Amino acid sequence: MQEALKDLLGDTIQNMLEAELDEHLGYEKYESTEEAKSNYRNGYTSKTLKSSVGQVEIDIPRDRNAEFEPKIVPRYKRDISEIENKIIAMYARGMSTREINEQIQEIYGFEVSAEMVSKITDKILPEIEEWQKRPLGEVYPIVFIDAIHFSVKNDGIVGKKAVYIVLAIDIEGQKDVIGIYVGENESSKFWLSVLNDLKNRGVKDILILCADALSGIKDAINAAFPNTEYQRCIVHQIRNTLKYVSDKDRKEFARDLKRIYTAPNEKAGYDQMLEVSEKWEKKYPAAMKSWKSNWDVICPFFKYSEELRKIMYTTNTIESLNSSYRRINKSRTVFPGDQSLLKSIYLATVKITSKWTMRYKNWRLILGQLQIMFEGRI
């Protein structure tokens, strides 16, 4: 991770220098203009910067007239350790161009235009594309798919865009975000494209896929991974139920629901579901309907052990992810476009997943159970 941060820091500074030279010359690289005739690029000078993640090698661009004086890394400055976290954080926090401008001014003491800020932040897009295409593992025991919504402006109109996060647990019990997909409409066709993308990147099998009632996802799973078991997300199931319930009854209703998903087996769970439905049906007739109609994708949950159920029920990882993404949304109420949203989500993901160093508790025990339940697939 330290090497990744060092690479990210070096690439970021390099791209900022290139953008600053574009601003100084008045034209972009390979562009033929009148300005290009009076002054032009003239190679690079290597420079080693000191940072808290180690030495970072960069190339300072030069101009023919020797007029270019970098402001991001001044001529005699070599120690950048005090500003590197701010450079990375201003992307990861989903800041607006105005806020980034203020941040750079705070760090360097000079102003930059909104156009220059946009150029700088766009430099990270190839890195995101490479991350989105990176190879994946062949088998994932558990995969979660969840959506989180943000306000995005397109063509002058502000609307809600969904970001679909694909979170996986690999054979070693380690968590990883293996996909981020922005802004498509839910349908079997869309979900099939997502699952085919995972297949094209090397995934051959998924044992259990947990998701909410996403439109068309069940058919897509059957088409792309016919042996995968689709498990309706219990947390979302509970939330979808309690949204029909008044505040004064929520605690009691939630306690009753817990009797369902903590039942020792499917029959006991089904009997508890009928009892809860009968108890609350008159007062909240719509609340328990989804339990009955979706029992076929809820019931697989009961055949798993307590240790595996805990991973699937609590979904602490996906909830923690969503909480971090929502913090981005607080600092920026409206994103100026899909690319801006994607950049912020990607960099937030890099920051969050860098802390995922531990495997799940009791993973060897859980893996042994999965090897028996899904014989020959692990």
Short mmCIF file of C-alpha atoms in Angstrom, two decimals:
data_model
loop_
_atom_site.label_atom_id
_atom_site.label_comp_id
_atom_site.label_asym_id
_atom_site.label_seq_id
_atom_site.Cartn_x
_atom_site.Cartn_y
_atom_site.Cartn_z
CA MET A 1 0.00 0.00 0.00
CA GLN A 2 2.92 2.30 0.74
CA GLU A 3 4.26 1.73 -2.78
CA ALA A 4 0.78 2.38 -4.21
CA LEU A 5 0.52 5.65 -2.29
CA LYS A 6 3.98 6.65 -3.48
CA ASP A 7 3.04 5.92 -7.10
CA LEU A 8 -0.25 7.81 -6.71
CA LEU A 9 1.55 10.78 -5.16
CA GLY A 10 4.24 10.87 -7.85
CA ASP A 11 1.73 10.55 -10.70
CA THR A 12 -0.49 13.22 -9.15
CA ILE A 13 2.36 15.73 -8.82
CA GLN A 14 3.63 14.91 -12.31
CA ASN A 15 0.18 15.46 -13.81
CA MET A 16 -0.23 18.71 -11.89
CA LEU A 17 3.11 19.94 -13.26
CA GLU A 18 2.04 19.08 -16.81
CA ALA A 19 -1.25 20.91 -16.31
CA GLU A 20 0.59 23.90 -14.86
CA LEU A 21 2.89 24.04 -17.92
CA ASP A 22 -0.19 23.84 -20.19
CA GLU A 23 -1.55 26.85 -18.32
CA HIS A 24 1.77 28.70 -18.59
CA LEU A 25 2.19 28.09 -22.34
CA GLY A 26 -1.47 28.64 -23.17
CA TYR A 27 -1.90 25.41 -25.12
CA GLU A 28 -1.83 21.65 -24.55
CA LYS A 29 0.82 19.18 -25.63
CA TYR A 30 0.89 18.48 -29.40
CA GLU A 31 -1.50 21.38 -30.03
CA SER A 32 -0.47 23.73 -32.84
CA THR A 33 -1.21 27.38 -32.02
CA GLU A 34 0.34 30.80 -32.38
CA GLU A 35 1.53 30.56 -28.78
CA ALA A 36 3.40 27.36 -29.67
CA LYS A 37 5.58 29.29 -32.12
CA SER A 38 6.85 31.71 -29.47
CA ASN A 39 7.48 29.20 -26.70
CA TYR A 40 7.29 25.43 -26.48
CA ARG A 41 8.18 22.39 -24.38
CA ASN A 42 11.86 21.59 -24.05
CA GLY A 43 12.24 18.26 -22.29
CA TYR A 44 12.48 17.52 -18.57
CA THR A 45 14.76 17.80 -15.57
CA SER A 46 14.70 14.90 -13.12
CA LYS A 47 14.08 15.66 -9.47
CA THR A 48 13.85 13.51 -6.34
CA LEU A 49 11.29 14.57 -3.77
CA LYS A 50 11.27 13.49 -0.14
CA SER A 51 7.96 12.28 1.27
CA SER A 52 6.74 10.30 4.28
CA VAL A 53 6.16 7.28 2.01
CA GLY A 54 9.71 7.44 0.64
CA GLN A 55 11.51 9.14 -2.21
CA VAL A 56 9.39 10.10 -5.20
CA GLU A 57 10.99 10.56 -8.61
CA ILE A 58 9.41 13.20 -10.88
CA ASP A 59 10.38 15.01 -14.09
CA ILE A 60 10.07 18.79 -14.06
CA PRO A 61 8.96 19.96 -17.54
CA ARG A 62 10.92 22.82 -19.15
CA ASP A 63 10.01 25.43 -21.72
CA ARG A 64 12.26 26.72 -24.52
CA ASN A 65 12.40 30.27 -23.14
CA ALA A 66 13.26 29.06 -19.62
CA GLU A 67 10.38 31.12 -18.22
CA PHE A 68 8.45 28.29 -16.56
CA GLU A 69 8.68 28.44 -12.76
CA PRO A 70 6.68 25.58 -11.20
CA LYS A 71 4.50 26.67 -8.32
CA ILE A 72 3.38 23.21 -7.27
CA VAL A 73 6.97 22.11 -6.65
CA PRO A 74 9.13 25.28 -6.54
CA ARG A 75 12.60 25.16 -8.06
CA TYR A 76 14.49 24.49 -4.81
CA LYS A 77 11.82 22.58 -2.90
CA ARG A 78 12.43 18.88 -2.36
CA ASP A 79 10.57 17.98 0.84
CA ILE A 80 6.84 17.59 0.18
CA SER A 81 5.98 15.35 3.13
CA GLU A 82 3.84 18.02 4.81
CA ILE A 83 1.46 18.43 1.83
CA GLU A 84 1.09 14.98 0.28
CA ASN A 85 -1.89 13.96 2.38
CA LYS A 86 -3.70 17.15 1.42
CA ILE A 87 -3.05 16.54 -2.30
CA ILE A 88 -4.56 13.05 -2.13
CA ALA A 89 -7.36 14.03 0.27
CA MET A 90 -8.70 16.87 -1.88
CA TYR A 91 -9.71 14.30 -4.50
CA ALA A 92 -10.93 11.68 -2.05
CA ARG A 93 -13.23 14.12 -0.24
CA GLY A 94 -15.21 14.94 -3.38
CA MET A 95 -14.36 18.63 -3.21
CA SER A 96 -15.67 21.13 -5.76
CA THR A 97 -13.28 23.05 -8.02
CA ARG A 98 -13.73 26.08 -5.76
CA GLU A 99 -12.82 24.06 -2.67
CA ILE A 100 -9.81 22.50 -4.40
CA ASN A 101 -8.71 25.96 -5.45
CA GLU A 102 -8.92 27.10 -1.83
CA GLN A 103 -6.99 24.03 -0.70
CA ILE A 104 -4.18 24.61 -3.19
CA GLN A 105 -4.07 28.27 -2.23
CA GLU A 106 -3.77 27.25 1.43
CA ILE A 107 -0.92 24.87 0.63
CA TYR A 108 1.01 26.89 -1.96
CA GLY A 109 -0.20 30.44 -1.50
CA PHE A 110 -1.39 30.99 -5.09
CA GLU A 111 -4.69 30.77 -6.97
CA VAL A 112 -5.51 28.43 -9.86
CA SER A 113 -8.38 28.66 -12.33
CA ALA A 114 -11.34 26.27 -12.36
CA GLU A 115 -10.15 25.04 -15.78
CA MET A 116 -6.75 24.14 -14.39
CA VAL A 117 -8.32 22.30 -11.45
CA SER A 118 -10.51 20.34 -13.87
CA LYS A 119 -7.46 19.41 -15.96
CA ILE A 120 -5.61 18.22 -12.88
CA THR A 121 -8.45 16.07 -11.57
CA ASP A 122 -9.11 14.58 -15.04
CA LYS A 123 -5.56 13.21 -15.07
CA ILE A 124 -6.64 10.45 -12.70
CA LEU A 125 -9.23 8.98 -15.10
CA PRO A 126 -6.77 6.61 -16.88
CA GLU A 127 -5.78 5.26 -13.46
CA ILE A 128 -9.45 4.58 -12.65
CA GLU A 129 -9.93 2.82 -15.99
CA GLU A 130 -6.93 0.61 -15.31
CA TRP A 131 -8.30 -0.21 -11.84
CA GLN A 132 -11.71 -1.09 -13.32
CA LYS A 133 -10.08 -3.54 -15.75
CA ARG A 134 -7.67 -5.20 -13.33
CA PRO A 135 -7.68 -9.04 -13.18
CA LEU A 136 -9.72 -10.69 -10.42
CA GLY A 137 -9.62 -14.04 -8.60
CA GLU A 138 -11.22 -17.12 -10.08
CA VAL A 139 -13.54 -17.95 -7.17
CA TYR A 140 -15.23 -15.71 -4.60
CA PRO A 141 -17.13 -17.42 -1.76
CA ILE A 142 -19.34 -14.37 -1.04
CA VAL A 143 -20.14 -11.28 -3.10
CA PHE A 144 -22.31 -8.34 -2.02
CA ILE A 145 -23.92 -5.90 -4.44
CA ASP A 146 -25.36 -2.68 -3.05
CA ALA A 147 -26.38 0.73 -4.35
CA ILE A 148 -25.89 4.22 -2.94
CA HIS A 149 -27.39 7.34 -4.49
CA PHE A 150 -25.90 10.80 -5.12
CA SER A 151 -27.12 14.03 -6.68
CA VAL A 152 -25.46 14.67 -10.05
CA LYS A 153 -25.89 17.52 -12.55
CA ASN A 154 -26.11 16.56 -16.22
CA ASP A 155 -27.06 19.04 -18.96
CA GLY A 156 -27.98 21.57 -16.28
CA ILE A 157 -30.47 19.22 -14.60
CA VAL A 158 -29.83 17.76 -11.13
CA GLY A 159 -30.97 14.18 -10.63
CA LYS A 160 -30.17 11.13 -8.54
CA LYS A 161 -27.55 8.70 -9.80
CA ALA A 162 -26.93 5.27 -8.35
CA VAL A 163 -23.43 3.96 -7.69
CA TYR A 164 -23.43 0.16 -7.55
CA ILE A 165 -20.67 -1.29 -5.38
CA VAL A 166 -19.54 -4.91 -5.82
CA LEU A 167 -17.82 -6.06 -2.65
CA ALA A 168 -16.27 -9.52 -2.50
CA ILE A 169 -14.78 -11.84 0.10
CA ASP A 170 -12.02 -13.95 -1.45
CA ILE A 171 -10.74 -17.45 -0.65
CA GLU A 172 -8.38 -16.03 1.99
CA GLY A 173 -11.23 -14.29 3.83
CA GLN A 174 -10.07 -10.84 2.70
CA LYS A 175 -12.50 -8.11 1.61
CA ASP A 176 -12.11 -6.19 -1.63
CA VAL A 177 -14.16 -3.85 -3.79
CA ILE A 178 -14.01 -5.51 -7.21
CA GLY A 179 -16.32 -3.20 -9.12
CA ILE A 180 -17.86 0.28 -9.20
CA TYR A 181 -20.62 1.04 -11.71
CA VAL A 182 -22.23 4.47 -12.02
CA GLY A 183 -25.65 5.52 -13.19
CA GLU A 184 -27.24 2.73 -15.22
CA ASN A 185 -30.89 1.73 -14.93
CA GLU A 186 -31.53 -1.53 -13.12
CA SER A 187 -32.54 -4.33 -15.49
CA SER A 188 -31.57 -7.89 -16.34
CA LYS A 189 -29.53 -6.52 -19.24
CA PHE A 190 -27.59 -4.14 -16.98
CA TRP A 191 -26.86 -6.74 -14.31
CA LEU A 192 -25.82 -9.26 -16.94
CA SER A 193 -23.30 -6.71 -18.26
CA VAL A 194 -21.94 -6.23 -14.71
CA LEU A 195 -21.60 -9.97 -14.10
CA ASN A 196 -20.09 -10.54 -17.54
CA ASP A 197 -17.56 -7.81 -16.76
CA LEU A 198 -16.52 -9.78 -13.67
CA LYS A 199 -16.27 -12.95 -15.77
CA ASN A 200 -14.16 -11.20 -18.41
CA ARG A 201 -11.76 -10.14 -15.66
CA GLY A 202 -11.23 -13.72 -14.53
CA VAL A 203 -14.09 -14.65 -12.16
CA LYS A 204 -15.21 -18.22 -12.89
CA ASP A 205 -17.45 -18.87 -9.89
CA ILE A 206 -19.33 -17.10 -7.09
CA LEU A 207 -20.77 -19.30 -4.36
CA ILE A 208 -23.19 -16.86 -2.69
CA LEU A 209 -24.31 -13.49 -4.02
CA CYS A 210 -26.10 -11.21 -1.53
CA ALA A 211 -28.16 -8.29 -2.79
CA ASP A 212 -31.38 -6.39 -2.25
CA ALA A 213 -34.38 -6.73 -4.56
CA LEU A 214 -32.53 -5.19 -7.48
CA SER A 215 -34.64 -5.30 -10.62
CA GLY A 216 -33.58 -8.12 -12.92
CA ILE A 217 -30.64 -9.35 -10.87
CA LYS A 218 -32.02 -12.84 -10.22
CA ASP A 219 -32.38 -13.59 -13.95
CA ALA A 220 -28.92 -12.15 -14.65
CA ILE A 221 -27.31 -14.36 -11.98
CA ASN A 222 -29.00 -17.43 -13.45
CA ALA A 223 -27.65 -16.53 -16.89
CA ALA A 224 -24.07 -15.59 -15.93
CA PHE A 225 -23.42 -17.83 -12.90
CA PRO A 226 -26.14 -20.53 -12.93
CA ASN A 227 -24.67 -22.37 -9.93
CA THR A 228 -24.49 -19.25 -7.74
CA GLU A 229 -26.90 -19.06 -4.83
CA TYR A 230 -28.77 -15.75 -4.70
CA GLN A 231 -29.39 -14.65 -1.12
CA ARG A 232 -31.70 -11.74 -0.41
CA CYS A 233 -29.89 -9.29 1.87
CA ILE A 234 -31.41 -9.66 5.35
CA VAL A 235 -30.45 -6.12 6.41
CA HIS A 236 -32.27 -4.62 3.44
CA GLN A 237 -35.21 -6.94 4.03
CA ILE A 238 -35.54 -5.63 7.59
CA ARG A 239 -35.25 -2.02 6.46
CA ASN A 240 -37.84 -2.48 3.74
CA THR A 241 -40.20 -3.90 6.36
CA LEU A 242 -39.69 -1.25 9.02
CA LYS A 243 -40.30 1.64 6.61
CA TYR A 244 -44.02 0.78 6.88
CA VAL A 245 -43.93 0.88 10.69
CA SER A 246 -44.47 3.95 12.89
CA ASP A 247 -41.69 5.03 15.24
CA LYS A 248 -43.52 3.94 18.38
CA ASP A 249 -43.76 0.31 17.14
CA ARG A 250 -40.37 -0.05 15.47
CA LYS A 251 -38.42 -1.48 18.40
CA GLU A 252 -41.03 -4.13 19.13
CA PHE A 253 -41.44 -4.95 15.44
CA ALA A 254 -37.65 -5.24 15.02
CA ARG A 255 -37.46 -7.64 17.97
CA ASP A 256 -40.14 -9.78 16.35
CA LEU A 257 -38.27 -9.82 13.04
CA LYS A 258 -35.12 -10.97 14.84
CA ARG A 259 -36.97 -14.13 15.86
CA ILE A 260 -37.27 -14.96 12.15
CA TYR A 261 -33.66 -14.59 11.00
CA THR A 262 -32.15 -16.08 14.18
CA ALA A 263 -34.31 -19.22 13.98
CA PRO A 264 -32.26 -22.45 14.01
CA ASN A 265 -33.63 -23.75 10.70
CA GLU A 266 -35.89 -22.85 7.77
CA LYS A 267 -39.08 -24.42 9.17
CA ALA A 268 -38.70 -22.60 12.48
CA GLY A 269 -37.96 -19.38 10.61
CA TYR A 270 -41.03 -19.80 8.40
CA ASP A 271 -43.25 -20.48 11.41
CA GLN A 272 -41.89 -17.34 13.13
CA MET A 273 -42.55 -15.37 9.95
CA LEU A 274 -46.20 -16.50 9.95
CA GLU A 275 -46.59 -15.56 13.62
CA VAL A 276 -45.09 -12.09 13.10
CA SER A 277 -47.29 -11.56 10.04
CA GLU A 278 -50.41 -12.55 11.96
CA LYS A 279 -49.50 -10.28 14.87
CA TRP A 280 -48.97 -7.13 12.77
CA GLU A 281 -51.10 -7.74 9.70
CA LYS A 282 -54.10 -5.67 10.78
CA LYS A 283 -52.04 -2.66 11.81
CA TYR A 284 -49.42 -2.82 9.02
CA PRO A 285 -50.85 -4.95 6.19
CA ALA A 286 -48.05 -4.16 3.72
CA ALA A 287 -45.08 -4.66 6.07
CA MET A 288 -44.66 -8.45 5.89
CA LYS A 289 -45.74 -9.06 2.29
CA SER A 290 -42.18 -9.07 0.95
CA TRP A 291 -41.17 -11.81 3.42
CA LYS A 292 -43.80 -14.15 2.02
CA SER A 293 -43.26 -13.28 -1.64
CA ASN A 294 -39.45 -13.50 -1.39
CA TRP A 295 -39.13 -16.46 0.93
CA ASP A 296 -37.42 -18.50 -1.82
CA VAL A 297 -34.43 -16.12 -1.79
CA ILE A 298 -34.52 -15.55 1.98
CA CYS A 299 -34.65 -19.19 3.08
CA PRO A 300 -31.13 -20.25 1.90
CA PHE A 301 -29.85 -18.17 4.82
CA PHE A 302 -31.04 -20.80 7.34
CA LYS A 303 -28.82 -23.61 6.10
CA TYR A 304 -25.64 -21.73 6.98
CA SER A 305 -23.79 -21.79 10.29
CA GLU A 306 -23.92 -18.98 12.82
CA GLU A 307 -20.43 -17.78 11.78
CA LEU A 308 -21.39 -17.53 8.11
CA ARG A 309 -24.79 -16.04 8.89
CA LYS A 310 -23.07 -13.30 10.86
CA ILE A 311 -21.03 -12.24 7.82
CA MET A 312 -24.11 -12.25 5.61
CA TYR A 313 -26.47 -10.58 8.07
CA THR A 314 -24.44 -7.84 9.65
CA THR A 315 -22.90 -6.69 6.34
CA ASN A 316 -20.71 -4.39 8.43
CA THR A 317 -18.29 -4.02 5.56
CA ILE A 318 -20.78 -2.80 2.98
CA GLU A 319 -22.47 -0.57 5.57
CA SER A 320 -19.12 0.94 6.54
CA LEU A 321 -18.38 1.58 2.88
CA ASN A 322 -21.72 3.29 2.35
CA SER A 323 -21.20 5.43 5.43
CA SER A 324 -17.86 6.64 4.06
CA TYR A 325 -19.40 7.36 0.66
CA ARG A 326 -22.21 9.34 2.33
CA ARG A 327 -19.61 11.51 4.04
CA ILE A 328 -18.45 12.46 0.55
CA ASN A 329 -22.01 13.41 -0.30
CA LYS A 330 -22.19 15.69 2.74
CA SER A 331 -19.21 17.76 1.62
CA ARG A 332 -20.52 18.04 -1.91
CA THR A 333 -24.29 18.11 -2.25
CA VAL A 334 -24.26 18.00 -6.06
CA PHE A 335 -21.57 16.49 -8.30
CA PRO A 336 -21.04 18.35 -11.59
CA GLY A 337 -21.06 15.13 -13.62
CA ASP A 338 -20.67 11.36 -13.65
CA GLN A 339 -16.89 11.57 -13.98
CA SER A 340 -16.59 13.78 -10.92
CA LEU A 341 -18.67 11.30 -8.93
CA LEU A 342 -16.62 8.35 -10.17
CA LYS A 343 -13.31 10.03 -9.27
CA SER A 344 -14.47 10.74 -5.73
CA ILE A 345 -15.92 7.25 -5.19
CA TYR A 346 -12.78 5.60 -6.57
CA LEU A 347 -10.38 7.57 -4.38
CA ALA A 348 -12.56 7.08 -1.32
CA THR A 349 -12.52 3.34 -2.06
CA VAL A 350 -8.71 3.31 -2.29
CA LYS A 351 -8.51 5.08 1.06
CA ILE A 352 -11.02 2.80 2.78
CA THR A 353 -9.71 -0.52 1.45
CA SER A 354 -6.14 0.34 2.44
CA LYS A 355 -7.23 -0.34 6.03
CA TRP A 356 -8.58 -3.82 5.23
CA THR A 357 -5.64 -5.90 6.39
CA MET A 358 -7.38 -8.59 8.49
CA ARG A 359 -9.29 -11.62 7.31
CA TYR A 360 -12.71 -12.47 8.75
CA LYS A 361 -12.75 -14.07 12.18
CA ASN A 362 -13.05 -17.89 12.12
CA TRP A 363 -12.50 -17.86 8.36
CA ARG A 364 -10.80 -21.27 8.24
CA LEU A 365 -13.85 -22.80 9.94
CA ILE A 366 -16.20 -20.99 7.54
CA LEU A 367 -14.13 -22.03 4.50
CA GLY A 368 -14.25 -25.66 5.61
CA GLN A 369 -18.03 -25.48 5.82
CA LEU A 370 -18.26 -23.89 2.37
CA GLN A 371 -16.03 -26.62 0.90
CA ILE A 372 -18.52 -29.22 2.14
CA MET A 373 -21.65 -27.28 1.10
CA PHE A 374 -20.23 -26.37 -2.34
CA GLU A 375 -18.27 -29.53 -2.97
CA GLY A 376 -15.74 -29.38 -5.80
CA ARG A 377 -16.09 -25.63 -6.36
CA ILE A 378 -13.36 -24.42 -3.99
#
